[in-house]
Amino acid sequence: MRQFYLVKNHWGYYMAIMIDPLTGLKGASKSTHTKDKVEATVIAADWVKNGLPEAKSHSRAFLNPDSVSPQKVQSIINSLSASDAQLMFSMLSQKMGVSVATPLSTPVQTVASVSVPVEKPVPKKSDIKLAEFLINFWDYDKSEALQRSFAKGKKLSRMHTDAMKGLAKNHWLPYFGPDKLVEDLEQDELDDFFFYLYTVKGLSGSTVNHAITCGSKAIGYLFDKRKISFNPMAGAERYGISNEKRDIPTESEVRSLLNLNWRNHLGKLAFELAAYCGLRAGEISGLRVCDLDMQADLLHIRHSWNEKDGLKSTKNTEERDVPVTRELLLQLMNRARLNPNYSDLSYVFFSNVKPEIPCRPAYYQDSFYEALSEIGISEEQRKERNIVFHSLRHFCATLLAQRTDIKNVQAILGHKSASMSLHYADHETMTQLNNMRSIMRDAWKECIISA
């Protein structure tokens, strides 16, 4: 805290306004009787040390070399605060015409052969609470950081941000508590936290990596905005992800599923779209009447749907057209016409409870698992083989990749790179053909439907 302030009166002389060290409030004020700020500063500093004089001060006394001893200068210097000492050093340098070659925060400066220790300013510590900040940062509707990101055209789904918010609530908050400050975080402490999630909590490497993303994105934002002086997440190492391969049903198993009398006809339609056309579960839910092209026998894949975000763009934000059989297209249209709210924008896979929205994507997986059980694949076998609804998309890629150019597979599945299509198609199947539409038709009829 400053011990005094200097202000000029209307005659140009400096007045010293003293500050009460206990209350921090303005105290007495007195004229230094000098128009020289350096002289005024030394006089005021002497008053801080020895008290205000009863008689009037006079600047000529300061200028008399006999009146100021080195001891008195030392006494005055010792009474200065760090900020006042820096100010005096700057003013003396200007008065004497000396250029300052070192920054004012240099630990020691010398005046009249006397060393003056100058404290480096300590940066103010941020009081941002870790768990509260993470939860608020990932709030889709309220986070200023996310809103700024959305305004710049960056895409984050509500499903993703809610998952991040859930990690903050379920793991960061219980481990660190509500009062832990962001700037109190140490890298070793964070490393222990992520290892705890992996070993004690038993989370997969992928989930631990999501927890790392939860913290790194939010805390990195604080560091970029200079709200904190150090980013403890900068050195966080990600965990290895299991290379366990997702299996696909065999062609004979798919044939059995096609010939099965499904309890849920809607589930069977979704199964056919995934296995024949490679549609994702969310893309099936997002199909609307306007996406069924009855003239060209095509599906226009424009959207995906989930419970958090509703109707949104596809996973890679790109639209694609997929050829389908006339028979499958008619089944989809007949289903769509059952919707009491039928229109060009109504959903094909509408919910029987709320026709204005589609079935949730998990609905198709439940039906698929039930059908697998009916053809003799138990839950234990399914889990051991790691077969899920998305495996049908892999099955489609595999079936087509062995019969046509990878570019065609890439176009049908909507992959941006051929390498991704090859990843999906990394399974063995049987024969090879050429034209895409005939490939899909022949692959479905000859290799799947027929014995």
Coordinates of C-alpha atoms in Angstrom, one line a residue:
M1 CA 0.0 0.0 0.0
R2 CA 1.3 3.5 -0.8
Q3 CA 2.2 5.5 2.2
F4 CA 1.6 8.9 0.7
Y5 CA 0.5 10.6 -2.5
L6 CA 1.8 13.8 -4.1
V7 CA -0.5 16.3 -5.8
K8 CA 0.1 19.9 -7.0
N9 CA -1.8 22.8 -5.6
H10 CA -2.9 25.7 -7.7
W11 CA 0.5 27.5 -7.3
G12 CA 2.4 24.5 -8.6
Y13 CA 3.8 23.3 -5.3
Y14 CA 3.5 19.6 -4.3
M15 CA 1.3 18.6 -1.4
A16 CA 2.0 15.4 0.4
I17 CA -1.2 13.5 1.3
M18 CA -0.4 10.9 4.0
I19 CA -2.2 7.6 4.2
D20 CA -3.1 6.0 7.5
P21 CA -1.3 2.6 7.6
L22 CA -4.0 1.0 9.7
T23 CA -7.2 2.1 7.9
G24 CA -5.8 2.9 4.5
L25 CA -7.7 6.2 4.5
K26 CA -6.4 9.7 3.7
G27 CA -4.8 11.4 6.6
A28 CA -3.1 14.7 7.0
S29 CA -1.8 16.7 4.1
K30 CA 1.0 19.2 4.0
S31 CA 2.8 21.3 1.5
T32 CA 6.4 20.3 0.7
H33 CA 7.1 23.9 -0.5
T34 CA 8.8 22.6 -3.6
K35 CA 7.8 22.4 -7.3
D36 CA 10.4 19.6 -7.8
K37 CA 8.8 16.1 -7.6
V38 CA 12.0 14.4 -6.5
E39 CA 12.5 16.8 -3.7
A40 CA 8.9 16.5 -2.7
T41 CA 9.1 12.7 -2.7
V42 CA 12.2 12.7 -0.4
I43 CA 10.6 15.2 2.0
A44 CA 7.3 13.2 2.2
A45 CA 9.3 10.0 2.8
D46 CA 11.1 11.6 5.7
W47 CA 7.7 12.6 7.1
V48 CA 6.6 9.0 6.9
K49 CA 9.7 8.0 8.9
N50 CA 9.9 10.7 11.4
G51 CA 6.4 12.2 11.5
L52 CA 5.1 15.6 10.2
P53 CA 7.2 18.6 11.4
E54 CA 5.5 21.2 13.6
A55 CA 7.3 24.0 11.7
K56 CA 6.9 24.7 8.1
S57 CA 9.2 22.7 5.8
H58 CA 11.3 24.5 3.3
S59 CA 12.8 23.0 0.2
R60 CA 16.0 25.0 0.6
A61 CA 16.9 22.8 3.6
F62 CA 16.8 19.8 1.3
L63 CA 19.2 21.5 -1.2
N64 CA 21.7 22.4 1.5
P65 CA 24.3 19.6 1.4
D66 CA 25.1 20.1 5.1
S67 CA 21.5 19.5 6.1
V68 CA 21.2 16.0 4.6
S69 CA 23.6 13.2 5.7
P70 CA 24.0 9.8 4.1
Q71 CA 22.4 8.4 7.2
K72 CA 19.4 10.5 6.8
V73 CA 19.1 9.5 3.1
Q74 CA 19.4 5.8 4.3
S75 CA 16.6 6.4 6.8
I76 CA 14.4 8.0 4.1
I77 CA 15.1 5.1 1.7
N78 CA 14.3 2.5 4.3
S79 CA 10.9 4.1 4.9
L80 CA 9.9 3.8 1.3
S81 CA 7.6 1.1 0.0
A82 CA 8.7 -1.0 -3.0
S83 CA 6.4 1.0 -5.4
D84 CA 7.6 4.4 -3.9
A85 CA 11.3 3.3 -4.2
Q86 CA 10.7 2.4 -7.9
L87 CA 9.0 5.7 -8.5
M88 CA 11.8 7.6 -6.8
F89 CA 14.5 5.7 -8.8
S90 CA 12.7 6.6 -12.0
M91 CA 12.4 10.3 -11.1
L92 CA 16.0 10.5 -10.0
S93 CA 17.1 8.9 -13.3
Q94 CA 15.1 11.5 -15.3
K95 CA 16.4 14.4 -13.2
M96 CA 20.0 13.4 -13.5
G97 CA 19.6 12.6 -17.2
V98 CA 20.6 8.9 -16.7
S99 CA 19.0 6.3 -19.0
V100 CA 17.7 3.2 -17.1
A101 CA 19.3 0.2 -18.7
T102 CA 17.7 -2.3 -16.4
P103 CA 14.0 -2.8 -15.6
L104 CA 12.6 -1.2 -12.5
S105 CA 11.9 -4.6 -11.0
T106 CA 15.6 -5.3 -10.8
P107 CA 16.1 -6.7 -7.2
V108 CA 18.8 -4.2 -6.1
Q109 CA 19.3 -0.5 -7.1
T110 CA 21.9 1.8 -5.6
V111 CA 21.3 5.4 -4.5
A112 CA 24.2 7.4 -2.8
S113 CA 26.1 4.1 -2.4
V114 CA 23.2 2.6 -0.4
S115 CA 21.6 -0.7 -1.7
V116 CA 17.8 -0.6 -1.9
P117 CA 16.1 -4.0 -2.0
V118 CA 13.1 -3.8 -4.4
E119 CA 10.6 -6.6 -4.2
K120 CA 9.3 -8.1 -7.4
P121 CA 5.5 -7.8 -7.7
V122 CA 3.7 -11.0 -6.9
P123 CA 1.0 -11.8 -9.5
K124 CA -2.5 -12.0 -8.1
K125 CA -3.7 -15.5 -7.7
S126 CA -6.9 -16.5 -9.6
D127 CA -9.7 -17.7 -7.3
I128 CA -11.5 -19.7 -10.0
K129 CA -12.9 -22.9 -8.4
L130 CA -12.1 -25.9 -10.6
A131 CA -15.2 -28.1 -10.5
E132 CA -17.6 -25.2 -10.7
F133 CA -15.7 -23.8 -13.6
L134 CA -15.6 -27.1 -15.5
I135 CA -19.4 -27.7 -15.0
N136 CA -20.2 -24.2 -16.2
F137 CA -17.8 -24.3 -19.1
W138 CA -19.5 -27.3 -20.6
D139 CA -23.0 -26.0 -20.1
Y140 CA -24.4 -26.0 -23.7
D141 CA -26.9 -23.1 -23.1
K142 CA -25.1 -20.9 -20.5
S143 CA -21.3 -21.2 -21.3
E144 CA -20.0 -18.0 -22.7
A145 CA -16.9 -19.9 -24.0
L146 CA -19.1 -22.3 -26.0
Q147 CA -21.3 -19.6 -27.3
R148 CA -18.3 -17.7 -28.6
S149 CA -17.1 -21.0 -30.2
F150 CA -20.5 -21.5 -31.8
A151 CA -20.6 -18.0 -33.1
K152 CA -17.3 -18.7 -35.0
G153 CA -18.9 -21.7 -36.7
K154 CA -17.3 -24.4 -34.6
K155 CA -19.6 -27.4 -34.2
L156 CA -20.2 -29.2 -30.9
S157 CA -23.2 -31.3 -30.3
R158 CA -25.3 -31.1 -27.1
M159 CA -24.6 -34.8 -26.6
H160 CA -20.9 -34.1 -26.5
T161 CA -21.0 -31.1 -24.2
D162 CA -23.4 -32.9 -21.9
A163 CA -21.0 -35.9 -21.7
M164 CA -18.2 -33.5 -20.8
K165 CA -20.3 -31.9 -18.2
G166 CA -21.2 -35.3 -16.8
L167 CA -17.5 -36.1 -16.5
A168 CA -16.9 -32.9 -14.6
K169 CA -19.8 -33.7 -12.2
N170 CA -19.2 -37.4 -11.7
H171 CA -15.4 -37.5 -11.6
W172 CA -13.6 -34.1 -11.3
L173 CA -15.9 -32.8 -8.6
P174 CA -15.8 -35.9 -6.3
Y175 CA -12.1 -36.2 -6.6
F176 CA -11.0 -32.6 -6.1
G177 CA -13.9 -31.3 -4.1
P178 CA -15.9 -28.0 -4.6
D179 CA -13.2 -25.7 -3.2
K180 CA -10.1 -26.7 -5.2
L181 CA -8.8 -23.7 -7.2
V182 CA -7.6 -24.1 -10.8
E183 CA -4.3 -22.4 -10.1
D184 CA -3.6 -24.8 -7.2
L185 CA -3.5 -27.7 -9.7
E186 CA -0.2 -29.5 -10.2
Q187 CA 0.7 -31.7 -13.1
D188 CA 1.6 -34.6 -10.8
E189 CA -1.7 -34.2 -9.0
L190 CA -3.6 -34.4 -12.4
D191 CA -1.6 -37.4 -13.4
D192 CA -2.6 -39.2 -10.2
F193 CA -6.2 -38.3 -10.9
F194 CA -6.3 -39.8 -14.3
F195 CA -4.5 -42.9 -13.1
Y196 CA -7.1 -43.2 -10.3
L197 CA -9.9 -43.1 -12.9
Y198 CA -8.1 -45.9 -14.9
T199 CA -7.1 -48.2 -12.0
V200 CA -9.5 -47.6 -9.1
K201 CA -12.6 -46.5 -11.0
G202 CA -12.0 -49.0 -13.8
L203 CA -12.7 -46.6 -16.7
S204 CA -11.5 -47.5 -20.1
G205 CA -8.6 -45.6 -21.7
S206 CA -11.0 -44.0 -24.1
T207 CA -13.2 -42.6 -21.2
V208 CA -10.1 -41.4 -19.3
N209 CA -9.1 -39.6 -22.5
H210 CA -12.5 -37.9 -22.5
A211 CA -11.9 -36.8 -18.9
I212 CA -8.6 -35.3 -20.0
T213 CA -10.4 -33.5 -22.9
C214 CA -12.9 -32.2 -20.4
G215 CA -10.2 -30.5 -18.4
S216 CA -7.7 -29.6 -21.2
K217 CA -10.3 -27.7 -23.3
A218 CA -11.7 -25.7 -20.4
I219 CA -8.4 -24.9 -18.6
G220 CA -6.7 -24.2 -21.9
Y221 CA -9.4 -21.6 -22.5
L222 CA -8.6 -19.9 -19.2
F223 CA -4.9 -19.9 -20.0
D224 CA -5.4 -18.4 -23.5
K225 CA -7.6 -15.7 -22.0
R226 CA -4.8 -15.0 -19.4
K227 CA -7.1 -15.8 -16.5
I228 CA -4.4 -18.1 -15.1
S229 CA -0.6 -17.8 -15.2
F230 CA 0.1 -21.5 -15.8
N231 CA -1.7 -24.3 -17.7
P232 CA -1.3 -27.5 -15.7
M233 CA -3.1 -29.6 -18.4
A234 CA -0.4 -28.8 -21.0
G235 CA 1.6 -32.0 -20.1
A236 CA -1.3 -34.4 -19.7
E237 CA -0.6 -37.7 -21.5
R238 CA -3.4 -39.6 -23.0
Y239 CA -4.1 -43.3 -22.4
G240 CA -3.8 -46.1 -24.8
I241 CA -7.1 -47.4 -26.3
S242 CA -7.9 -51.1 -26.5
N243 CA -7.4 -52.5 -30.0
E244 CA -10.3 -54.9 -29.5
K245 CA -11.9 -55.2 -32.9
R246 CA -15.6 -54.9 -33.4
D247 CA -16.9 -58.1 -35.0
I248 CA -19.6 -58.4 -37.7
P249 CA -22.3 -61.0 -38.1
T250 CA -21.6 -63.6 -40.8
E251 CA -23.6 -63.6 -44.1
S252 CA -25.4 -66.8 -42.9
E253 CA -26.4 -65.0 -39.7
V254 CA -27.6 -61.9 -41.6
R255 CA -29.6 -64.3 -43.8
S256 CA -31.2 -65.8 -40.7
L257 CA -32.0 -62.4 -39.4
L258 CA -33.7 -61.5 -42.8
N259 CA -35.8 -64.7 -42.8
L260 CA -36.7 -64.2 -39.1
N261 CA -40.2 -63.1 -38.3
W262 CA -39.2 -60.1 -36.1
R263 CA -41.5 -59.1 -33.3
N264 CA -40.7 -55.5 -34.1
H265 CA -41.2 -54.7 -37.9
L266 CA -39.7 -51.2 -37.4
G267 CA -36.6 -52.8 -35.9
K268 CA -36.2 -55.0 -38.9
L269 CA -36.5 -52.0 -41.3
A270 CA -33.7 -50.3 -39.4
F271 CA -31.6 -53.5 -39.5
E272 CA -32.0 -53.6 -43.3
L273 CA -31.0 -50.0 -43.8
A274 CA -27.9 -50.5 -41.6
A275 CA -26.8 -53.8 -43.2
Y276 CA -27.7 -52.9 -46.8
C277 CA -27.0 -49.2 -47.0
G278 CA -24.6 -48.7 -44.1
L279 CA -26.7 -46.0 -42.3
R280 CA -25.8 -45.0 -38.8
A281 CA -28.6 -45.4 -36.1
G282 CA -28.9 -41.6 -35.9
E283 CA -29.2 -41.2 -39.6
I284 CA -32.0 -43.8 -39.6
S285 CA -33.9 -41.7 -37.0
G286 CA -33.2 -38.5 -39.0
L287 CA -34.9 -39.8 -42.2
R288 CA -37.9 -37.7 -43.3
V289 CA -40.4 -38.2 -46.1
C290 CA -38.5 -35.6 -48.3
D291 CA -35.4 -37.8 -48.1
L292 CA -37.1 -40.7 -49.9
D293 CA -36.6 -40.2 -53.6
M294 CA -39.2 -42.4 -55.3
Q295 CA -38.2 -41.2 -58.8
A296 CA -34.5 -42.2 -58.6
D297 CA -34.8 -44.9 -56.0
L298 CA -32.4 -43.1 -53.7
L299 CA -32.1 -42.1 -50.0
H300 CA -30.9 -38.6 -49.4
I301 CA -28.9 -38.8 -46.2
R302 CA -29.0 -35.2 -45.0
H303 CA -29.4 -35.4 -41.2
S304 CA -28.8 -37.3 -38.0
W305 CA -31.0 -37.2 -34.9
N306 CA -30.4 -37.8 -31.2
E307 CA -32.3 -37.0 -28.0
K308 CA -30.0 -34.2 -26.9
D309 CA -29.5 -32.3 -30.2
G310 CA -32.6 -33.3 -32.1
L311 CA -32.2 -33.0 -35.9
K312 CA -28.7 -32.0 -36.9
S313 CA -26.2 -32.5 -39.7
T314 CA -24.6 -35.8 -40.4
K315 CA -21.4 -36.9 -38.4
N316 CA -19.1 -35.3 -41.0
T317 CA -21.6 -32.5 -41.9
E318 CA -21.8 -33.8 -45.5
E319 CA -24.9 -35.0 -47.4
R320 CA -24.8 -38.2 -49.5
D321 CA -27.2 -40.2 -51.8
V322 CA -27.5 -43.9 -51.3
P323 CA -29.2 -46.2 -53.9
V324 CA -31.8 -48.6 -52.5
T325 CA -34.1 -51.3 -53.8
R326 CA -37.6 -50.3 -54.9
E327 CA -39.0 -52.8 -52.4
L328 CA -37.2 -51.3 -49.4
L329 CA -38.0 -47.8 -50.5
L330 CA -41.8 -48.7 -50.7
Q331 CA -41.6 -50.2 -47.2
L332 CA -40.2 -47.0 -45.9
M333 CA -42.8 -44.8 -47.6
N334 CA -45.6 -47.1 -46.4
R335 CA -44.3 -46.7 -42.8
A336 CA -44.0 -42.9 -43.2
R337 CA -47.6 -42.6 -44.3
L338 CA -48.8 -44.2 -41.1
N339 CA -47.7 -41.0 -39.3
P340 CA -50.7 -39.0 -38.2
N341 CA -48.7 -35.9 -38.8
Y342 CA -47.6 -37.1 -42.3
S343 CA -46.0 -34.4 -44.5
D344 CA -42.8 -33.9 -46.4
L345 CA -41.0 -33.1 -43.2
S346 CA -42.4 -35.8 -41.0
Y347 CA -40.2 -38.6 -39.8
V348 CA -40.2 -42.1 -41.4
F349 CA -39.3 -43.8 -38.1
F350 CA -41.7 -41.8 -36.0
S351 CA -42.4 -42.5 -32.4
N352 CA -45.7 -44.2 -31.8
V353 CA -46.0 -42.2 -28.5
K354 CA -44.9 -38.8 -30.0
P355 CA -45.2 -38.9 -33.8
E356 CA -43.6 -35.4 -34.1
I357 CA -40.2 -37.0 -33.1
P358 CA -38.5 -40.2 -34.3
C359 CA -37.6 -43.2 -32.3
R360 CA -34.4 -42.9 -30.3
P361 CA -31.4 -44.6 -32.0
A362 CA -31.0 -47.1 -29.0
Y363 CA -34.4 -48.5 -29.9
Y364 CA -33.0 -50.2 -33.0
Q365 CA -30.1 -51.7 -31.1
D366 CA -32.5 -53.2 -28.5
S367 CA -34.5 -54.8 -31.4
F368 CA -31.3 -56.1 -33.0
Y369 CA -30.2 -57.7 -29.8
E370 CA -33.5 -59.4 -29.4
A371 CA -33.4 -60.8 -32.9
L372 CA -29.8 -62.1 -32.4
S373 CA -31.0 -64.0 -29.4
E374 CA -33.8 -65.6 -31.4
I375 CA -31.4 -66.9 -34.0
G376 CA -29.3 -68.5 -31.3
I377 CA -26.6 -65.8 -30.5
S378 CA -26.8 -65.4 -26.7
E379 CA -26.0 -62.2 -24.9
E380 CA -22.7 -63.7 -23.7
Q381 CA -21.7 -64.7 -27.3
R382 CA -22.7 -61.3 -28.6
K383 CA -20.6 -59.5 -26.0
E384 CA -17.6 -61.8 -26.5
R385 CA -17.7 -61.1 -30.3
N386 CA -18.3 -57.4 -29.6
I387 CA -21.3 -57.2 -32.0
V388 CA -23.4 -54.0 -31.7
F389 CA -25.9 -52.3 -34.0
H390 CA -23.1 -50.3 -35.6
S391 CA -21.5 -53.6 -36.6
L392 CA -24.0 -53.7 -39.4
R393 CA -22.4 -50.6 -40.9
H394 CA -19.1 -52.5 -40.8
F395 CA -20.8 -55.5 -42.4
C396 CA -22.1 -53.3 -45.3
A397 CA -18.6 -51.9 -45.8
T398 CA -17.1 -55.3 -45.9
L399 CA -19.6 -56.7 -48.3
L400 CA -19.2 -53.9 -50.7
A401 CA -15.4 -53.5 -50.5
Q402 CA -15.0 -57.0 -51.8
R403 CA -17.2 -56.3 -54.8
T404 CA -16.3 -52.8 -56.0
D405 CA -13.8 -50.0 -55.8
I406 CA -13.2 -48.4 -52.4
K407 CA -14.2 -45.0 -53.8
N408 CA -17.8 -46.4 -54.3
V409 CA -17.8 -47.7 -50.7
Q410 CA -16.5 -44.3 -49.5
A411 CA -19.4 -42.5 -51.3
I412 CA -22.1 -44.9 -50.0
L413 CA -20.9 -44.8 -46.4
G414 CA -20.1 -41.0 -46.4
H415 CA -16.5 -41.3 -45.4
K416 CA -14.2 -38.4 -46.1
S417 CA -11.2 -40.6 -46.6
A418 CA -10.6 -44.0 -48.3
S419 CA -8.6 -45.1 -45.3
M420 CA -11.7 -44.9 -43.1
S421 CA -13.7 -47.0 -45.5
L422 CA -10.8 -49.5 -45.6
H423 CA -10.9 -49.6 -41.8
Y424 CA -14.6 -50.4 -41.8
A425 CA -14.1 -52.9 -44.5
D426 CA -11.4 -54.8 -42.8
H427 CA -13.3 -58.1 -42.7
E428 CA -13.5 -61.2 -44.9
T429 CA -16.4 -61.9 -47.3
M430 CA -16.9 -63.9 -50.5
T431 CA -17.2 -62.6 -54.1
Q432 CA -16.5 -59.5 -56.2
L433 CA -18.6 -57.5 -58.8
N434 CA -18.5 -54.1 -60.4
N435 CA -21.4 -51.6 -60.9
M436 CA -22.4 -49.8 -57.6
R437 CA -26.2 -50.1 -57.9
S438 CA -26.1 -53.6 -59.2
I439 CA -23.4 -54.4 -56.7
M440 CA -25.7 -53.4 -53.8
R441 CA -28.6 -55.3 -55.4
D442 CA -26.7 -58.4 -56.3
A443 CA -24.7 -58.4 -53.0
W444 CA -28.0 -58.2 -51.1
K445 CA -30.0 -60.7 -53.2
E446 CA -27.5 -63.2 -54.3
C447 CA -25.1 -63.3 -51.4
I448 CA -27.4 -62.6 -48.5
I449 CA -31.0 -63.6 -49.4
S450 CA -30.3 -66.7 -51.5
A451 CA -29.0 -69.7 -49.8

